[in-house]
Amino acid sequence: MKNISVAIDGPAGAGKSTVAKKVAKKMDLLYIDTGAMYRAITFLVLQEGIAIDDEQKIINIAKNTTFDFSKDGSEIFVNGENRSKEIRTPMVSENVSFVSQIGALRTVLVNAQQKLADNHDVIMDGRDIGTHVLPKADLKVFLTASVEERATRRFEELSRQNKAGSVTFEAVKKNIIQRDTIDSNREQAPLVKAEDAVEIDTTTLTTNEVVDRIISLIRKIHR
Ligand code: CDP
Protein backbone atom coordinates (compact mmCIF):
# COMPACT_ATOMS: atom_id res chain seq x y z
CA MET A 1 0.00 0.00 0.00
CA LYS A 2 1.19 3.52 -0.79
CA ASN A 3 2.64 5.55 2.10
CA ILE A 4 0.66 8.50 3.43
CA SER A 5 2.28 11.93 3.37
CA VAL A 6 0.96 15.05 5.05
CA ALA A 7 2.55 18.48 4.46
CA ILE A 8 2.09 21.29 6.98
CA ASP A 9 3.33 24.72 6.00
CA GLY A 10 2.87 28.22 7.35
CA PRO A 11 4.55 31.25 8.88
CA ALA A 12 6.59 31.33 12.10
CA GLY A 13 4.71 30.45 15.26
CA ALA A 14 1.49 29.29 13.57
CA GLY A 15 1.63 26.15 15.71
CA LYS A 16 2.83 23.76 13.01
CA SER A 17 5.15 21.66 15.15
CA THR A 18 2.82 21.42 18.18
CA VAL A 19 -0.04 20.30 15.96
CA ALA A 20 2.05 18.02 13.73
CA LYS A 21 3.50 16.20 16.74
CA LYS A 22 0.04 15.47 18.13
CA VAL A 23 -1.37 14.37 14.78
CA ALA A 24 1.69 12.12 14.29
CA LYS A 25 1.10 10.42 17.63
CA LYS A 26 -2.62 9.87 17.09
CA MET A 27 -2.32 8.70 13.48
CA ASP A 28 0.96 6.78 13.87
CA LEU A 29 2.88 8.93 11.39
CA LEU A 30 6.58 9.81 11.42
CA TYR A 31 6.96 13.51 12.28
CA ILE A 32 9.77 15.38 10.55
CA ASP A 33 10.55 18.95 11.65
CA THR A 34 12.36 20.51 8.68
CA GLY A 35 12.75 23.86 10.47
CA ALA A 36 14.94 22.03 12.99
CA MET A 37 17.28 21.09 10.14
CA TYR A 38 17.67 24.72 8.95
CA ARG A 39 18.14 25.73 12.58
CA ALA A 40 20.77 23.00 13.08
CA ILE A 41 22.84 24.23 10.14
CA THR A 42 22.53 27.80 11.44
CA PHE A 43 23.68 26.63 14.88
CA LEU A 44 26.76 24.91 13.39
CA VAL A 45 27.57 27.98 11.26
CA LEU A 46 27.45 30.25 14.33
CA GLN A 47 29.35 27.75 16.47
CA GLU A 48 32.16 27.52 13.93
CA GLY A 49 32.30 31.29 13.49
CA ILE A 50 31.45 31.10 9.79
CA ALA A 51 29.90 34.20 8.19
CA ILE A 52 26.20 33.66 7.49
CA ASP A 53 26.71 34.65 3.85
CA ASP A 54 29.67 32.32 3.24
CA GLU A 55 27.67 30.07 0.92
CA GLN A 56 30.44 27.62 0.06
CA LYS A 57 31.36 26.83 3.67
CA ILE A 58 27.69 26.57 4.66
CA ILE A 59 26.92 24.17 1.83
CA ASN A 60 29.94 22.05 2.84
CA ILE A 61 28.66 21.90 6.41
CA ALA A 62 25.23 20.80 5.19
CA LYS A 63 26.70 18.10 2.97
CA ASN A 64 28.64 16.69 5.93
CA THR A 65 25.89 16.83 8.53
CA THR A 66 23.69 13.92 9.55
CA PHE A 67 20.22 14.35 11.04
CA ASP A 68 18.31 11.90 13.18
CA PHE A 69 15.04 12.47 14.99
CA SER A 70 13.66 10.83 18.12
CA LYS A 71 10.60 8.70 17.51
CA ASP A 72 8.12 11.48 18.33
CA GLY A 73 10.16 14.00 16.34
CA SER A 74 10.74 16.37 19.24
CA GLU A 75 14.48 15.77 19.59
CA ILE A 76 17.02 16.27 16.85
CA PHE A 77 20.44 14.64 16.77
CA VAL A 78 22.92 16.55 14.66
CA ASN A 79 26.01 14.52 13.78
CA GLY A 80 24.92 12.18 16.59
CA GLU A 81 24.56 14.90 19.26
CA ASN A 82 21.26 16.01 20.75
CA ARG A 83 20.99 19.69 19.75
CA SER A 84 17.26 20.16 20.43
CA LYS A 85 17.84 23.00 22.91
CA GLU A 86 20.69 24.82 21.18
CA ILE A 87 18.79 25.20 17.90
CA ARG A 88 16.00 27.23 19.55
CA THR A 89 18.04 30.05 21.09
CA PRO A 90 17.20 33.65 20.06
CA MET A 91 20.63 33.80 18.36
CA VAL A 92 19.68 30.96 16.01
CA SER A 93 16.18 32.43 15.45
CA GLU A 94 17.76 35.73 14.47
CA ASN A 95 20.00 34.18 11.82
CA VAL A 96 18.13 31.16 10.48
CA SER A 97 16.15 32.93 7.75
CA PHE A 98 19.30 34.48 6.29
CA VAL A 99 21.00 31.09 6.10
CA SER A 100 17.83 29.46 4.70
CA GLN A 101 17.90 31.76 1.66
CA ILE A 102 20.92 29.93 0.22
CA GLY A 103 19.53 27.97 -2.71
CA ALA A 104 22.21 25.27 -2.82
CA LEU A 105 21.79 24.67 0.93
CA ARG A 106 18.07 24.16 0.38
CA THR A 107 18.78 21.60 -2.32
CA VAL A 108 20.96 19.57 0.08
CA LEU A 109 18.37 19.70 2.88
CA VAL A 110 15.39 18.99 0.63
CA ASN A 111 17.17 15.85 -0.64
CA ALA A 112 17.78 14.75 2.96
CA GLN A 113 14.11 15.44 3.83
CA GLN A 114 12.84 13.45 0.86
CA LYS A 115 15.08 10.54 1.89
CA LEU A 116 13.73 10.67 5.45
CA ALA A 117 10.20 10.59 4.04
CA ASP A 118 10.84 7.60 1.77
CA ASN A 119 9.13 4.41 2.86
CA HIS A 120 7.33 5.94 5.84
CA ASP A 121 3.92 7.41 6.54
CA VAL A 122 4.99 10.97 7.32
CA ILE A 123 3.80 14.33 8.52
CA MET A 124 6.38 17.00 7.72
CA ASP A 125 6.26 20.68 8.62
CA GLY A 126 8.10 23.70 7.25
CA ARG A 127 7.71 26.41 4.63
CA ASP A 128 8.07 24.61 1.30
CA ILE A 129 6.81 21.11 2.05
CA GLY A 130 3.64 21.20 -0.04
CA THR A 131 5.27 23.21 -2.82
CA HIS A 132 8.72 21.54 -3.13
CA VAL A 133 9.59 18.75 -0.69
CA LEU A 134 6.43 16.66 -0.99
CA PRO A 135 4.63 18.16 -4.00
CA LYS A 136 2.53 15.01 -4.27
CA ALA A 137 1.54 14.91 -0.59
CA ASP A 138 -1.85 13.30 0.03
CA LEU A 139 -2.85 16.23 2.21
CA LYS A 140 -1.45 19.76 2.33
CA VAL A 141 -2.35 22.10 5.16
CA PHE A 142 -1.41 25.77 5.41
CA LEU A 143 -1.62 27.01 9.01
CA THR A 144 -1.90 30.71 9.71
CA ALA A 145 -2.72 32.97 12.66
CA SER A 146 -2.50 36.71 13.30
CA VAL A 147 0.98 38.08 14.02
CA GLU A 148 -0.12 39.13 17.51
CA GLU A 149 -1.36 35.62 18.30
CA ARG A 150 1.73 33.93 16.89
CA ALA A 151 4.06 36.21 18.86
CA THR A 152 2.03 35.61 22.03
CA ARG A 153 2.22 31.84 21.60
CA ARG A 154 5.96 31.89 20.92
CA PHE A 155 6.67 34.23 23.85
CA GLU A 156 4.59 32.06 26.21
CA GLU A 157 6.38 28.96 24.94
CA LEU A 158 9.78 30.54 25.60
CA SER A 159 8.67 31.76 29.05
CA ARG A 160 7.27 28.34 29.96
CA GLN A 161 10.57 26.72 29.08
CA ASN A 162 12.49 29.49 30.85
CA LYS A 163 14.15 30.30 27.56
CA ALA A 164 12.90 33.84 27.20
CA GLY A 165 15.81 35.16 29.28
CA SER A 166 15.96 38.88 28.65
CA VAL A 167 13.97 38.60 25.40
CA THR A 168 10.85 40.76 25.39
CA PHE A 169 7.50 40.13 23.72
CA GLU A 170 8.26 42.94 21.27
CA ALA A 171 11.58 41.31 20.30
CA VAL A 172 9.84 37.97 19.70
CA LYS A 173 7.21 39.68 17.55
CA LYS A 174 9.87 41.56 15.59
CA ASN A 175 11.77 38.32 14.90
CA ILE A 176 8.59 36.60 13.66
CA ILE A 177 7.78 39.49 11.30
CA GLN A 178 11.35 39.61 10.03
CA ARG A 179 11.51 35.87 9.37
CA ASP A 180 8.12 35.89 7.60
CA THR A 181 9.31 38.71 5.33
CA ILE A 182 12.58 36.98 4.40
CA ASP A 183 10.96 33.52 4.09
CA SER A 184 8.17 34.85 1.85
CA ASN A 185 10.41 36.89 -0.43
CA ARG A 186 13.43 34.65 -1.02
CA GLU A 187 14.11 33.44 -4.53
CA GLN A 188 14.12 29.67 -4.01
CA ALA A 189 11.08 27.97 -2.53
CA PRO A 190 9.54 30.95 -0.73
CA LEU A 191 6.87 30.50 1.90
CA VAL A 192 3.65 30.37 -0.08
CA LYS A 193 0.45 28.38 0.21
CA ALA A 194 0.36 25.52 -2.27
CA GLU A 195 -2.61 25.86 -4.63
CA ASP A 196 -4.10 22.61 -3.40
CA ALA A 197 -3.49 23.23 0.33
CA VAL A 198 -6.29 23.55 2.87
CA GLU A 199 -5.83 26.79 4.80
CA ILE A 200 -6.66 26.80 8.51
CA ASP A 201 -6.59 30.09 10.40
CA THR A 202 -5.79 29.00 13.95
CA THR A 203 -6.06 32.44 15.61
CA THR A 204 -9.17 31.53 17.60
CA LEU A 205 -8.76 27.73 17.63
CA THR A 206 -7.27 25.57 20.36
CA THR A 207 -4.48 23.13 19.53
CA ASN A 208 -6.88 20.21 19.88
CA GLU A 209 -9.40 21.80 17.52
CA VAL A 210 -6.71 22.15 14.85
CA VAL A 211 -5.49 18.60 15.50
CA ASP A 212 -9.04 17.23 15.14
CA ARG A 213 -9.58 19.13 11.90
CA ILE A 214 -6.40 17.75 10.38
CA ILE A 215 -7.19 14.22 11.53
CA SER A 216 -10.61 14.38 9.91
CA LEU A 217 -8.97 15.58 6.68
CA ILE A 218 -6.48 12.68 6.84
CA ARG A 219 -9.34 10.22 7.36
CA LYS A 220 -10.87 11.46 4.12
CA ILE A 221 -7.75 10.59 2.14
CA HIS A 222 -8.60 7.86 -0.29
CA ARG A 223 -6.11 5.04 0.34
O1 CDP B 1 9.00 26.92 14.54
P1 CDP B 1 9.18 28.24 13.83
O2 CDP B 1 7.92 28.69 13.21
O3 CDP B 1 9.84 29.27 14.66
O4 CDP B 1 10.19 28.03 12.63
P2 CDP B 1 10.91 26.72 12.16
O5 CDP B 1 9.93 25.81 11.51
O6 CDP B 1 11.77 26.19 13.25
O7 CDP B 1 11.83 27.30 10.98
C1 CDP B 1 12.90 28.19 11.23
C2 CDP B 1 13.31 28.85 9.94
O8 CDP B 1 13.85 27.87 9.04
C3 CDP B 1 12.21 29.54 9.13
O9 CDP B 1 11.95 30.86 9.56
C4 CDP B 1 12.77 29.49 7.71
O10 CDP B 1 13.69 30.52 7.49
C5 CDP B 1 13.54 28.17 7.69
N1 CDP B 1 12.80 27.06 7.09
C6 CDP B 1 12.76 26.99 5.71
O11 CDP B 1 13.29 27.86 5.03
N2 CDP B 1 12.16 25.93 5.10
C7 CDP B 1 11.58 24.96 5.82
N3 CDP B 1 11.03 23.93 5.19
C8 CDP B 1 11.57 25.04 7.22
C9 CDP B 1 12.17 26.12 7.84
GROMACS .gro file of C-alpha atoms and ligand atoms in nm:
model
  248
    1MET     CA    1   0.000   0.000   0.000
    2LYS     CA    2   0.119   0.352  -0.079
    3ASN     CA    3   0.264   0.555   0.210
    4ILE     CA    4   0.066   0.850   0.343
    5SER     CA    5   0.228   1.193   0.337
    6VAL     CA    6   0.096   1.505   0.505
    7ALA     CA    7   0.255   1.848   0.446
    8ILE     CA    8   0.209   2.129   0.698
    9ASP     CA    9   0.333   2.472   0.600
   10GLY     CA   10   0.287   2.822   0.735
   11PRO     CA   11   0.455   3.125   0.888
   12ALA     CA   12   0.659   3.133   1.210
   13GLY     CA   13   0.471   3.045   1.526
   14ALA     CA   14   0.149   2.929   1.357
   15GLY     CA   15   0.163   2.615   1.571
   16LYS     CA   16   0.283   2.376   1.301
   17SER     CA   17   0.515   2.166   1.515
   18THR     CA   18   0.282   2.142   1.818
   19VAL     CA   19  -0.004   2.030   1.596
   20ALA     CA   20   0.205   1.802   1.373
   21LYS     CA   21   0.350   1.620   1.674
   22LYS     CA   22   0.004   1.547   1.813
   23VAL     CA   23  -0.137   1.437   1.478
   24ALA     CA   24   0.169   1.212   1.429
   25LYS     CA   25   0.110   1.042   1.763
   26LYS     CA   26  -0.262   0.987   1.709
   27MET     CA   27  -0.232   0.870   1.348
   28ASP     CA   28   0.096   0.678   1.387
   29LEU     CA   29   0.288   0.893   1.139
   30LEU     CA   30   0.658   0.981   1.142
   31TYR     CA   31   0.696   1.351   1.228
   32ILE     CA   32   0.977   1.538   1.055
   33ASP     CA   33   1.055   1.895   1.165
   34THR     CA   34   1.236   2.051   0.868
   35GLY     CA   35   1.275   2.386   1.047
   36ALA     CA   36   1.494   2.203   1.299
   37MET     CA   37   1.728   2.109   1.014
   38TYR     CA   38   1.767   2.472   0.895
   39ARG     CA   39   1.814   2.573   1.258
   40ALA     CA   40   2.077   2.300   1.308
   41ILE     CA   41   2.284   2.423   1.014
   42THR     CA   42   2.253   2.780   1.144
   43PHE     CA   43   2.368   2.663   1.488
   44LEU     CA   44   2.676   2.491   1.339
   45VAL     CA   45   2.757   2.798   1.126
   46LEU     CA   46   2.745   3.025   1.433
   47GLN     CA   47   2.935   2.775   1.647
   48GLU     CA   48   3.216   2.752   1.393
   49GLY     CA   49   3.230   3.129   1.349
   50ILE     CA   50   3.145   3.110   0.979
   51ALA     CA   51   2.990   3.420   0.819
   52ILE     CA   52   2.620   3.366   0.749
   53ASP     CA   53   2.671   3.465   0.385
   54ASP     CA   54   2.967   3.232   0.324
   55GLU     CA   55   2.767   3.007   0.092
   56GLN     CA   56   3.044   2.762   0.006
   57LYS     CA   57   3.136   2.683   0.367
   58ILE     CA   58   2.769   2.657   0.466
   59ILE     CA   59   2.692   2.417   0.183
   60ASN     CA   60   2.994   2.205   0.284
   61ILE     CA   61   2.866   2.190   0.641
   62ALA     CA   62   2.523   2.080   0.519
   63LYS     CA   63   2.670   1.810   0.297
   64ASN     CA   64   2.864   1.669   0.593
   65THR     CA   65   2.589   1.683   0.853
   66THR     CA   66   2.369   1.392   0.955
   67PHE     CA   67   2.022   1.435   1.104
   68ASP     CA   68   1.831   1.190   1.318
   69PHE     CA   69   1.504   1.247   1.499
   70SER     CA   70   1.366   1.083   1.812
   71LYS     CA   71   1.060   0.870   1.751
   72ASP     CA   72   0.812   1.148   1.833
   73GLY     CA   73   1.016   1.400   1.634
   74SER     CA   74   1.074   1.637   1.924
   75GLU     CA   75   1.448   1.577   1.959
   76ILE     CA   76   1.702   1.627   1.685
   77PHE     CA   77   2.044   1.464   1.677
   78VAL     CA   78   2.292   1.655   1.466
   79ASN     CA   79   2.601   1.452   1.378
   80GLY     CA   80   2.492   1.218   1.659
   81GLU     CA   81   2.456   1.490   1.926
   82ASN     CA   82   2.126   1.601   2.075
   83ARG     CA   83   2.099   1.969   1.975
   84SER     CA   84   1.726   2.016   2.043
   85LYS     CA   85   1.784   2.300   2.291
   86GLU     CA   86   2.069   2.482   2.118
   87ILE     CA   87   1.879   2.520   1.790
   88ARG     CA   88   1.600   2.723   1.955
   89THR     CA   89   1.804   3.005   2.109
   90PRO     CA   90   1.720   3.365   2.006
   91MET     CA   91   2.063   3.380   1.836
   92VAL     CA   92   1.968   3.096   1.601
   93SER     CA   93   1.618   3.243   1.545
   94GLU     CA   94   1.776   3.573   1.447
   95ASN     CA   95   2.000   3.418   1.182
   96VAL     CA   96   1.813   3.116   1.048
   97SER     CA   97   1.615   3.293   0.775
   98PHE     CA   98   1.930   3.448   0.629
   99VAL     CA   99   2.100   3.109   0.610
  100SER     CA  100   1.783   2.946   0.470
  101GLN     CA  101   1.790   3.176   0.166
  102ILE     CA  102   2.092   2.993   0.022
  103GLY     CA  103   1.953   2.797  -0.271
  104ALA     CA  104   2.221   2.527  -0.282
  105LEU     CA  105   2.179   2.467   0.093
  106ARG     CA  106   1.807   2.416   0.038
  107THR     CA  107   1.878   2.160  -0.232
  108VAL     CA  108   2.096   1.957   0.008
  109LEU     CA  109   1.837   1.970   0.288
  110VAL     CA  110   1.539   1.899   0.063
  111ASN     CA  111   1.717   1.585  -0.064
  112ALA     CA  112   1.778   1.475   0.296
  113GLN     CA  113   1.411   1.544   0.383
  114GLN     CA  114   1.284   1.345   0.086
  115LYS     CA  115   1.508   1.054   0.189
  116LEU     CA  116   1.373   1.067   0.545
  117ALA     CA  117   1.020   1.059   0.404
  118ASP     CA  118   1.084   0.760   0.177
  119ASN     CA  119   0.913   0.441   0.286
  120HIS     CA  120   0.733   0.594   0.584
  121ASP     CA  121   0.392   0.741   0.654
  122VAL     CA  122   0.499   1.097   0.732
  123ILE     CA  123   0.380   1.433   0.852
  124MET     CA  124   0.638   1.700   0.772
  125ASP     CA  125   0.626   2.068   0.862
  126GLY     CA  126   0.810   2.370   0.725
  127ARG     CA  127   0.771   2.641   0.463
  128ASP     CA  128   0.807   2.461   0.130
  129ILE     CA  129   0.681   2.111   0.205
  130GLY     CA  130   0.364   2.120  -0.004
  131THR     CA  131   0.527   2.321  -0.282
  132HIS     CA  132   0.872   2.154  -0.313
  133VAL     CA  133   0.959   1.875  -0.069
  134LEU     CA  134   0.643   1.666  -0.099
  135PRO     CA  135   0.463   1.816  -0.400
  136LYS     CA  136   0.253   1.501  -0.427
  137ALA     CA  137   0.154   1.491  -0.059
  138ASP     CA  138  -0.185   1.330   0.003
  139LEU     CA  139  -0.285   1.623   0.221
  140LYS     CA  140  -0.145   1.976   0.233
  141VAL     CA  141  -0.235   2.210   0.516
  142PHE     CA  142  -0.141   2.577   0.541
  143LEU     CA  143  -0.162   2.701   0.901
  144THR     CA  144  -0.190   3.071   0.971
  145ALA     CA  145  -0.272   3.297   1.266
  146SER     CA  146  -0.250   3.671   1.330
  147VAL     CA  147   0.098   3.808   1.402
  148GLU     CA  148  -0.012   3.913   1.751
  149GLU     CA  149  -0.136   3.562   1.830
  150ARG     CA  150   0.173   3.393   1.689
  151ALA     CA  151   0.406   3.621   1.886
  152THR     CA  152   0.203   3.561   2.203
  153ARG     CA  153   0.222   3.184   2.160
  154ARG     CA  154   0.596   3.189   2.092
  155PHE     CA  155   0.667   3.423   2.385
  156GLU     CA  156   0.459   3.206   2.621
  157GLU     CA  157   0.638   2.896   2.494
  158LEU     CA  158   0.978   3.054   2.560
  159SER     CA  159   0.867   3.176   2.905
  160ARG     CA  160   0.727   2.834   2.996
  161GLN     CA  161   1.057   2.672   2.908
  162ASN     CA  162   1.249   2.949   3.085
  163LYS     CA  163   1.415   3.030   2.756
  164ALA     CA  164   1.290   3.384   2.720
  165GLY     CA  165   1.581   3.516   2.928
  166SER     CA  166   1.596   3.888   2.865
  167VAL     CA  167   1.397   3.860   2.540
  168THR     CA  168   1.085   4.076   2.539
  169PHE     CA  169   0.750   4.013   2.372
  170GLU     CA  170   0.826   4.294   2.127
  171ALA     CA  171   1.158   4.131   2.030
  172VAL     CA  172   0.984   3.797   1.970
  173LYS     CA  173   0.721   3.968   1.755
  174LYS     CA  174   0.987   4.156   1.559
  175ASN     CA  175   1.177   3.832   1.490
  176ILE     CA  176   0.859   3.660   1.366
  177ILE     CA  177   0.778   3.949   1.130
  178GLN     CA  178   1.135   3.961   1.003
  179ARG     CA  179   1.151   3.587   0.937
  180ASP     CA  180   0.812   3.589   0.760
  181THR     CA  181   0.931   3.871   0.533
  182ILE     CA  182   1.258   3.698   0.440
  183ASP     CA  183   1.096   3.352   0.409
  184SER     CA  184   0.817   3.485   0.185
  185ASN     CA  185   1.041   3.689  -0.043
  186ARG     CA  186   1.343   3.465  -0.102
  187GLU     CA  187   1.411   3.344  -0.453
  188GLN     CA  188   1.412   2.967  -0.401
  189ALA     CA  189   1.108   2.797  -0.253
  190PRO     CA  190   0.954   3.095  -0.073
  191LEU     CA  191   0.687   3.050   0.190
  192VAL     CA  192   0.365   3.037  -0.008
  193LYS     CA  193   0.045   2.838   0.021
  194ALA     CA  194   0.036   2.552  -0.227
  195GLU     CA  195  -0.261   2.586  -0.463
  196ASP     CA  196  -0.410   2.261  -0.340
  197ALA     CA  197  -0.349   2.323   0.033
  198VAL     CA  198  -0.629   2.355   0.287
  199GLU     CA  199  -0.583   2.679   0.480
  200ILE     CA  200  -0.666   2.680   0.851
  201ASP     CA  201  -0.659   3.009   1.040
  202THR     CA  202  -0.579   2.900   1.395
  203THR     CA  203  -0.606   3.244   1.561
  204THR     CA  204  -0.917   3.153   1.760
  205LEU     CA  205  -0.876   2.773   1.763
  206THR     CA  206  -0.727   2.557   2.036
  207THR     CA  207  -0.448   2.313   1.953
  208ASN     CA  208  -0.688   2.021   1.988
  209GLU     CA  209  -0.940   2.180   1.752
  210VAL     CA  210  -0.671   2.215   1.485
  211VAL     CA  211  -0.549   1.860   1.550
  212ASP     CA  212  -0.904   1.723   1.514
  213ARG     CA  213  -0.958   1.913   1.190
  214ILE     CA  214  -0.640   1.775   1.038
  215ILE     CA  215  -0.719   1.422   1.153
  216SER     CA  216  -1.061   1.438   0.991
  217LEU     CA  217  -0.897   1.558   0.668
  218ILE     CA  218  -0.648   1.268   0.684
  219ARG     CA  219  -0.934   1.022   0.736
  220LYS     CA  220  -1.087   1.146   0.412
  221ILE     CA  221  -0.775   1.059   0.214
  222HIS     CA  222  -0.860   0.786  -0.029
  223ARG     CA  223  -0.611   0.504   0.034
  224CDP     O1  224   0.900   2.692   1.454
  224CDP     P1  225   0.918   2.824   1.383
  224CDP     O2  226   0.792   2.869   1.321
  224CDP     O3  227   0.984   2.927   1.466
  224CDP     O4  228   1.019   2.803   1.263
  224CDP     P2  229   1.091   2.672   1.216
  224CDP     O5  230   0.993   2.581   1.151
  224CDP     O6  231   1.177   2.619   1.325
  224CDP     O7  232   1.183   2.730   1.098
  224CDP     C1  233   1.290   2.819   1.123
  224CDP     C2  234   1.331   2.885   0.994
  224CDP     O8  235   1.385   2.787   0.904
  224CDP     C3  236   1.221   2.954   0.913
  224CDP     O9  237   1.195   3.086   0.956
  224CDP     C4  238   1.277   2.949   0.771
  224CDP    O10  239   1.369   3.052   0.749
  224CDP     C5  240   1.354   2.817   0.769
  224CDP     N1  241   1.280   2.706   0.709
  224CDP     C6  242   1.276   2.699   0.571
  224CDP    O11  243   1.329   2.786   0.503
  224CDP     N2  244   1.216   2.593   0.510
  224CDP     C7  245   1.158   2.496   0.582
  224CDP     N3  246   1.103   2.393   0.519
  224CDP     C8  247   1.157   2.504   0.722
  224CDP     C9  248   1.217   2.612   0.784
   0.00000   0.00000   0.00000
